[in-house]
Short mmCIF file of C-alpha atoms in Angstrom, two decimals:
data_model
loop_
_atom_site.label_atom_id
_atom_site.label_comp_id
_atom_site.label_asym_id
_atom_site.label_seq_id
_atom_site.Cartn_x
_atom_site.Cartn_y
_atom_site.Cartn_z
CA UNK A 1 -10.39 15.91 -0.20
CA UNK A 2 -8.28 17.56 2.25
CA UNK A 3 -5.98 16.30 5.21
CA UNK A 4 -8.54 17.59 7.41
CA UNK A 5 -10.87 15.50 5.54
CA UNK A 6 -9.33 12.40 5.68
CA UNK A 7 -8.31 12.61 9.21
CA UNK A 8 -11.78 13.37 10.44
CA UNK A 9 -12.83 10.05 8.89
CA UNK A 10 -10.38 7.92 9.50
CA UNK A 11 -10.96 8.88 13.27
CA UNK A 12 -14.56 9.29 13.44
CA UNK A 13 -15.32 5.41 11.33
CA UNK A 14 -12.10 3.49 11.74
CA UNK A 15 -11.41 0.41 9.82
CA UNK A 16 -14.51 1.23 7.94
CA UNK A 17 -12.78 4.51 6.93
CA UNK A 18 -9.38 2.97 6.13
CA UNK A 19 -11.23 0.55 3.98
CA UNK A 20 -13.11 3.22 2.09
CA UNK A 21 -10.52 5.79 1.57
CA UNK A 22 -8.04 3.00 0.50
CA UNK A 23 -10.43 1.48 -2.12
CA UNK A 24 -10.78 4.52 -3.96
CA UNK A 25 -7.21 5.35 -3.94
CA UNK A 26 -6.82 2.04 -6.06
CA UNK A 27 -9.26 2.94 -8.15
CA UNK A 28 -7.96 5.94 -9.35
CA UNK A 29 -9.16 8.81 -6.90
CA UNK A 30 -5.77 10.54 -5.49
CA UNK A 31 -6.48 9.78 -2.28
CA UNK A 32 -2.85 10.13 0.23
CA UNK A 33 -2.02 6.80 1.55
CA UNK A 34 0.74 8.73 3.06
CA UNK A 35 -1.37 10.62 5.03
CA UNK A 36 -4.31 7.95 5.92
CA UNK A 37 -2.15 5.24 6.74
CA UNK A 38 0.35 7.16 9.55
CA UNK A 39 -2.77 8.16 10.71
CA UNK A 40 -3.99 4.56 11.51
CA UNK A 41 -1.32 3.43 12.99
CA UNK A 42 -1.01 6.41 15.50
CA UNK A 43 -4.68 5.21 16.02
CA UNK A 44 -3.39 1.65 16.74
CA UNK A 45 -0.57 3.23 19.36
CA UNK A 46 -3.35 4.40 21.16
CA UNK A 47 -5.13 1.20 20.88
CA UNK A 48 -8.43 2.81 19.12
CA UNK A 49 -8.05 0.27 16.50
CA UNK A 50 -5.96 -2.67 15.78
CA UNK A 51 -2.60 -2.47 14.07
CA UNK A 52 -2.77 -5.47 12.08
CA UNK A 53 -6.28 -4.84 11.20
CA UNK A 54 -5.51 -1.86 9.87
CA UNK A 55 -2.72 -3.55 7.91
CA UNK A 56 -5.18 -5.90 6.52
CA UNK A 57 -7.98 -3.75 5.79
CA UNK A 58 -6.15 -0.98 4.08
CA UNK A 59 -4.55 -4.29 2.12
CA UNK A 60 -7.34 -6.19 1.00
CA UNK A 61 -9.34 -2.25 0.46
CA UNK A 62 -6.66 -1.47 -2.13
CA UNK A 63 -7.11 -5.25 -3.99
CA UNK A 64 -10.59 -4.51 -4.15
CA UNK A 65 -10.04 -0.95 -5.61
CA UNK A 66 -7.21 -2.47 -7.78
CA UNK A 67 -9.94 -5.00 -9.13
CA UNK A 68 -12.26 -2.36 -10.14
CA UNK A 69 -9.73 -0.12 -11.75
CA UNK A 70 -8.35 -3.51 -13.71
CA UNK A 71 -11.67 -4.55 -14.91
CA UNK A 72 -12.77 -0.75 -16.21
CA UNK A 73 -9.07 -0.67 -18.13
CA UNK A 74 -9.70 -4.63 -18.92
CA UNK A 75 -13.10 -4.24 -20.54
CA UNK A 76 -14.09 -0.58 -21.05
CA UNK A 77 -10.93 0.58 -22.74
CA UNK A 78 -8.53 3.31 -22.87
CA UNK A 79 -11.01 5.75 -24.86
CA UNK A 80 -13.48 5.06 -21.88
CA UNK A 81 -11.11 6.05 -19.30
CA UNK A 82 -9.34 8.92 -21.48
CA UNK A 83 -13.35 9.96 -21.51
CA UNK A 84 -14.71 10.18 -18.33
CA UNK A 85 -11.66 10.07 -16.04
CA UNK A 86 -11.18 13.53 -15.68
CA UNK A 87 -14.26 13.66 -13.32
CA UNK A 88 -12.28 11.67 -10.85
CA UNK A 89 -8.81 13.85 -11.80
CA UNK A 90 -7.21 11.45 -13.85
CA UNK A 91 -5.85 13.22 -16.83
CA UNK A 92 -3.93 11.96 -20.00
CA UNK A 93 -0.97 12.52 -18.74
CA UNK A 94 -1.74 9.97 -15.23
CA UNK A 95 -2.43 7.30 -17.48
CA UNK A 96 0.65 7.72 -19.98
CA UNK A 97 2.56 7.72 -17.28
CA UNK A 98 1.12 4.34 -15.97
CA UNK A 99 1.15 2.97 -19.33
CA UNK A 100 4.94 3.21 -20.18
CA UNK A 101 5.94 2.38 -16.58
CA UNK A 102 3.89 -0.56 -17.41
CA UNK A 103 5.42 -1.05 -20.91
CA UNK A 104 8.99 -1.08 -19.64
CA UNK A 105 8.82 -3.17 -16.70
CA UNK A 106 6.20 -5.71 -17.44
CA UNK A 107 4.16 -6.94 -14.64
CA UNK A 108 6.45 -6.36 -11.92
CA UNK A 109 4.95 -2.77 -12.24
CA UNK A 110 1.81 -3.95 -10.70
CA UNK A 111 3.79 -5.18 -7.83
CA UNK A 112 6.82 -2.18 -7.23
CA UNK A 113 3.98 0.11 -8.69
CA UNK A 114 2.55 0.08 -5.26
CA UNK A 115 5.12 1.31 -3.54
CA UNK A 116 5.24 4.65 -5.60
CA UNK A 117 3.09 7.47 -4.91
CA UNK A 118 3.24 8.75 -8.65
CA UNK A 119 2.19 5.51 -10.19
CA UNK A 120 -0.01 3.47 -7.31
CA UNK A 121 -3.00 5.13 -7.79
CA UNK A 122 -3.26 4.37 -11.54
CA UNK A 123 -1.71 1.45 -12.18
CA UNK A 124 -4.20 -1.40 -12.14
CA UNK A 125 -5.60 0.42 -16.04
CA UNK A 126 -2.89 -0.47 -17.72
CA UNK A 127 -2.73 -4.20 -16.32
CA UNK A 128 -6.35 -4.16 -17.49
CA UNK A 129 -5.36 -2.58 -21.19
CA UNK A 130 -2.97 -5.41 -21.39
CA UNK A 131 -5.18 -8.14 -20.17
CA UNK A 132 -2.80 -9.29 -17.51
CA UNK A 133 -3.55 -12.79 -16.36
CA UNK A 134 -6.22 -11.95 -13.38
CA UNK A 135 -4.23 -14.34 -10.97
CA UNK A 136 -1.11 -12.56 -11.14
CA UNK A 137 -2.64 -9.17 -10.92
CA UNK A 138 -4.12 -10.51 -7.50
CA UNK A 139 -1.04 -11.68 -6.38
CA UNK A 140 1.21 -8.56 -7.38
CA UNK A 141 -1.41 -6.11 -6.39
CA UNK A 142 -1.78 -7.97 -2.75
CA UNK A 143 1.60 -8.07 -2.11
CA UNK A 144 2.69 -4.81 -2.84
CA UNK A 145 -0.42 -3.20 -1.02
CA UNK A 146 0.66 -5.11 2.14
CA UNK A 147 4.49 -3.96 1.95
CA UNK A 148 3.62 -0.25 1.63
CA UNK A 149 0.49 -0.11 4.35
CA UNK A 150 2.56 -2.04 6.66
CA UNK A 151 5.71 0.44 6.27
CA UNK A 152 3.27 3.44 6.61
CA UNK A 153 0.95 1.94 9.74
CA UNK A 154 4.66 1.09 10.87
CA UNK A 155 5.96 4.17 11.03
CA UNK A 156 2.18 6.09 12.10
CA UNK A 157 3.05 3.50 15.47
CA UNK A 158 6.24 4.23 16.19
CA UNK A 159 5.68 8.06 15.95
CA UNK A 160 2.73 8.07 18.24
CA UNK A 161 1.30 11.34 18.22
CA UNK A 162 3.78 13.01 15.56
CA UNK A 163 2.09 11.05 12.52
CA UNK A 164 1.49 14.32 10.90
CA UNK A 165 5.30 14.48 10.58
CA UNK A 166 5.79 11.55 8.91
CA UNK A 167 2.56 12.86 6.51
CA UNK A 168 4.79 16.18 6.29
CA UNK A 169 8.13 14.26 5.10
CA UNK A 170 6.83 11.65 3.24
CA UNK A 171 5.25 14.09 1.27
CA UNK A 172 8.05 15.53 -0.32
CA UNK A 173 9.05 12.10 -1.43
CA UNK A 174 6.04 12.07 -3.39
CA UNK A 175 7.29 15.21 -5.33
CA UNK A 176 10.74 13.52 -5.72
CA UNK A 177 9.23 9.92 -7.05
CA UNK A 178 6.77 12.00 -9.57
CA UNK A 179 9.79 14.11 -10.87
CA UNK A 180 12.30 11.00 -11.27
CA UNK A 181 8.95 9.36 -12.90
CA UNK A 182 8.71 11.95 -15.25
CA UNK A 183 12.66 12.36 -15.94
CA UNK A 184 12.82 8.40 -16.49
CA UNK A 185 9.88 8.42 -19.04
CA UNK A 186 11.37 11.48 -20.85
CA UNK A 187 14.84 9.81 -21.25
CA UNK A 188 12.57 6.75 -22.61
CA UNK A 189 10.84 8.48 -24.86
CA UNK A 190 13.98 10.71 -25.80
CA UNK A 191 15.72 7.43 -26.88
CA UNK A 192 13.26 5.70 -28.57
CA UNK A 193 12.49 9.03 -30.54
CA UNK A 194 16.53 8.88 -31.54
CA UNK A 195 16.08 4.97 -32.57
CA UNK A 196 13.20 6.05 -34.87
CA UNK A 197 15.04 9.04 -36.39
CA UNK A 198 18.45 6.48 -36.79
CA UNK A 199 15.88 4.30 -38.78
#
């Protein structure tokens, strides 16, 4: 889906937009947050929708999306996901990356995870694969939704009619969290790999 896309819904169906767009991003569909988010709160600057609703939709949009992404990894399995994922553009290599994030840092990844444009998207799968206690998924997932939409709608307001800029150079961030992502599971795997050999 292009920017175009996105922009012509979020303008054209509001909240109801945010909500959709949001959901699937949580549940694994590489939707831009940076990009649908700005957008809404330049919306709320000109009063076409509310700020804090937007806040609160996108929110509780990306719990529900979390939930449904948790429960495919919690009771369908990694093979499952491996299997049909790639018709939503989830490859191997998404969920790997999820995975060890997850494997390092415990569930705190469920609640910095959402914060990261490399990781968000996928994260909830893992937390299912591990069978994270459901409450604390909630909790984590909820939190950390509310931190990033709120920065993004945040910024979207205070840039009033510039929100693509903020799209534009947040963007590049994106590039720079994947690429430290992949550098800081590479120097995990590197060392483990040299622990195995040692042994």
């Amino acid at each position: 889906m292009t920017v175009s896309h996105l922009t012509a819904l979020v303008i054209h169906h509001g909240l109801l937009g945010i909500f959709l767009l949001m959901a699937l991003e949580s549940c694994c569909i590489p939707i831009p947050s940076e990009v649908v988010m700005p957008l809404a709160g330049f919306l709320a600057s000109r009063h076409l929708i509310g700020f804090w609703p937007a806040v609160i939709v996108a929110t509780v949009a990306n719990l529900v999306g979390s939930l449904i992404a948790y429960a495919i990894g919690s009771y369908a399995g990694r093979a499952f996901v491996l299997r049909y994922g790639r018709y939503v553009g989830l490859s191997a290599r998404h969920l790997d990356r999820a995975e060890r994030w997850f494997g390092r840092f415990g569930e705190a990844t469920v609640f910095f995870g959402r914060m990261i444009p490399a990781v968000r998207t996928f994260v909830s799968l893992p937390a299912g694969f591990a069978r994270m206690s459901l409450a604390r998924f909630i909790v984590f997932s909820l939190f950390g939704s509310l931190v990033w939409n709120l920065a993004l709608v945040y910024g979207g307001y205070q840039l009033n009619r510039n929100w693509q800029i903020l799209a534009d150079h947040v963007k590049p961030f994106t590039y720079v969290g994947a690429a430290i992502l992949v550098a800081a599971v590479a120097w995990f795997w590197l060392r483990r790999r040299s622990r195995q050999d040692a042994e």
